[in-house]
Coordinates of N, CA and C in Angstrom, one line a residue:
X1 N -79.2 86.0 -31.8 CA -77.9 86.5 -31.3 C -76.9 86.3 -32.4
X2 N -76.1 87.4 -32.5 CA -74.9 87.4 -33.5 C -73.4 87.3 -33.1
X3 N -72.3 86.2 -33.3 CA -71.3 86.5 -32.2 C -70.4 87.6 -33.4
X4 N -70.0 88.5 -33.1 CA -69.4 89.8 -33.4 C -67.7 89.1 -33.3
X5 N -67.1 88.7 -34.3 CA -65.8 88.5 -34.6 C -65.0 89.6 -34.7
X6 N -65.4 90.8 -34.9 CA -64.6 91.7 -34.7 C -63.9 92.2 -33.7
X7 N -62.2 92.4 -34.0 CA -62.0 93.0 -32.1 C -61.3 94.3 -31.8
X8 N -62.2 95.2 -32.7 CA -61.7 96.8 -32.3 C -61.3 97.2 -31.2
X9 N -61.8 96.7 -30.2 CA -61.3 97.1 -28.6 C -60.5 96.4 -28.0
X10 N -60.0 95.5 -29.0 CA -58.3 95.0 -28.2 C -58.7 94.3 -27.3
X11 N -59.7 93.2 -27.1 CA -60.1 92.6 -26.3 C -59.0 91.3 -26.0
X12 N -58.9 90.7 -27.1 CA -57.9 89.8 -27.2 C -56.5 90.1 -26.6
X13 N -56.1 91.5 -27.1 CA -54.8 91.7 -26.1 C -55.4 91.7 -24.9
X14 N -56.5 92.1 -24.2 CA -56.3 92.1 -22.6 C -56.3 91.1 -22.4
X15 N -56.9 89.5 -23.1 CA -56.6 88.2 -22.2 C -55.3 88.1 -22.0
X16 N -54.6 88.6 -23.8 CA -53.2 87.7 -23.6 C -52.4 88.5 -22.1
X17 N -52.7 89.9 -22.0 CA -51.9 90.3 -20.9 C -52.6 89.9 -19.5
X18 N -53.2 89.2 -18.9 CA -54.0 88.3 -17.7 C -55.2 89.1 -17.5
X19 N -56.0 90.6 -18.3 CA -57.4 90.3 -17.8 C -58.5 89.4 -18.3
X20 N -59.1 90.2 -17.2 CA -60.6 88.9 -17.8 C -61.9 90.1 -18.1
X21 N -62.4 90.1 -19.2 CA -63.4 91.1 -19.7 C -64.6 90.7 -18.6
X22 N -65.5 91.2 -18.2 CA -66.6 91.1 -17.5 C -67.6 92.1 -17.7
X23 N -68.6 91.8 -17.7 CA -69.8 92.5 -18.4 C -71.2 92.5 -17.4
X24 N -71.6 93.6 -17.0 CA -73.1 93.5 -16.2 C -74.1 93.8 -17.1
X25 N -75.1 93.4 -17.5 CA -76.2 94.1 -18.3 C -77.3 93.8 -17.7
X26 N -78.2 94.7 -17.7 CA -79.6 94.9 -17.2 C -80.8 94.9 -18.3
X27 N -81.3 94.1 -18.5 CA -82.5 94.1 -19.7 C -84.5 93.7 -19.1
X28 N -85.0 94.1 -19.5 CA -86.5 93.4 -19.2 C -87.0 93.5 -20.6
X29 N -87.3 92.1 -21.0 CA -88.3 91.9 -21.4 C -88.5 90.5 -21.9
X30 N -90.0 90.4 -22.5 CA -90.4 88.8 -22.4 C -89.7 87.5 -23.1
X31 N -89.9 87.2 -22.4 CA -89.3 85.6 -22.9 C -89.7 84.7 -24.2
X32 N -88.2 85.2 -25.3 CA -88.7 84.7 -27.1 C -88.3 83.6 -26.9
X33 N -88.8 83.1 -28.1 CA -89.1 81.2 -28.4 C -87.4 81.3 -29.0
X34 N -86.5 82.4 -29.1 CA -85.4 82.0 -29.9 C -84.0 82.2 -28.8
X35 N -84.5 82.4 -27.4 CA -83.5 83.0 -26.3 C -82.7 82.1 -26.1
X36 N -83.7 80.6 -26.2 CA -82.8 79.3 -25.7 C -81.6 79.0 -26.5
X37 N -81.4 79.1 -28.1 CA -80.5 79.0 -28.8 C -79.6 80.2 -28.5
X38 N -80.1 81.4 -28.2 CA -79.3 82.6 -28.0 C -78.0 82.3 -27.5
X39 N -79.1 81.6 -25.5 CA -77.6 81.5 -24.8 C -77.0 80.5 -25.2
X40 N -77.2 79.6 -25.9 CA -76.8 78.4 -26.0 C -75.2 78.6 -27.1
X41 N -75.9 79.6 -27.9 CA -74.8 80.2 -29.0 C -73.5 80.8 -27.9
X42 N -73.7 81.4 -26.8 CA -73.0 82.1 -25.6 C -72.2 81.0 -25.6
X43 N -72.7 80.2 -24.8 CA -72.2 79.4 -24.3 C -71.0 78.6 -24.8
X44 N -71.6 78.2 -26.1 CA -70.6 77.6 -27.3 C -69.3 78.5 -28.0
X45 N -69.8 79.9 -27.3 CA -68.4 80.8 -27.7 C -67.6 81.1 -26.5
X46 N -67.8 80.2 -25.6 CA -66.8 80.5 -24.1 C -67.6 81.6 -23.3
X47 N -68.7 82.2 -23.3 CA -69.7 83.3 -22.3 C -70.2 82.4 -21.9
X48 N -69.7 83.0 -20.8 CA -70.7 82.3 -19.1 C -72.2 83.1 -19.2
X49 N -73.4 83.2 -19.2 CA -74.3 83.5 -18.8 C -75.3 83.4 -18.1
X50 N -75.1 83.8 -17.0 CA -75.6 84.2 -15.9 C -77.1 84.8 -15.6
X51 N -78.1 84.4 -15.3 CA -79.5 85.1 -15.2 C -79.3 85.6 -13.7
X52 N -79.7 87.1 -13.5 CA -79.8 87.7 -11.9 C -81.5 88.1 -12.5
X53 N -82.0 87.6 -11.1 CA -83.8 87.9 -11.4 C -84.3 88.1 -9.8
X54 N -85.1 88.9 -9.8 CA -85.9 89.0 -8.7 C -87.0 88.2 -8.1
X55 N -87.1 87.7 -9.2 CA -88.4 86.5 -9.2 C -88.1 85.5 -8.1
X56 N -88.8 84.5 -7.9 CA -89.0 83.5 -7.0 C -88.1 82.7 -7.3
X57 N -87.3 81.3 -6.8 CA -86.5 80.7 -7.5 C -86.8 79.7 -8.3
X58 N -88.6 79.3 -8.0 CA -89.2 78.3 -9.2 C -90.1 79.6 -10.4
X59 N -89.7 80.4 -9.9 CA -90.0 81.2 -11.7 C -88.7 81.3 -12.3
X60 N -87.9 81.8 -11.7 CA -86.3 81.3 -12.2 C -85.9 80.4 -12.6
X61 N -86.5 79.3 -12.4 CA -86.0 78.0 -13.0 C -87.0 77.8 -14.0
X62 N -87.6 78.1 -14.0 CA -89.1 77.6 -15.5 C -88.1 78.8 -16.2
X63 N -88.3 79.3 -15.9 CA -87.3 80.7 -17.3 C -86.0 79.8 -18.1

């Protein structure tokens, strides 16, 4: 994962004016040995990330 410092879309003016950016994405596919640092990179930049899965709630949690 790459965090993208660029802010062509003016994202920063919408915090300063009170929104909040929010994002839905839909992906499938398998689970890489490098996902854990991915979100963890998220995380460390202020992204909440969120897993929605259809799976069981103990395959959800082994993920």
């Amino acid at each position: 994962a790459e965090l993208n410092t660029k802010d062509k879309f003016g994202v920063r003016d919408l915090e300063k004016s009170g929104f909040t950016l929010l994002l839905l994405a839909g992906i499938q596919d398998l689970l890489r040995p490098e996902s854990k640092e991915a979100i963890a990179m998220c995380n460390r930049a202020g992204v909440v990330v969120i897993m929605v899965t259809g799976d069981n709630s103990v395959t959800a949690r082994a993920v």
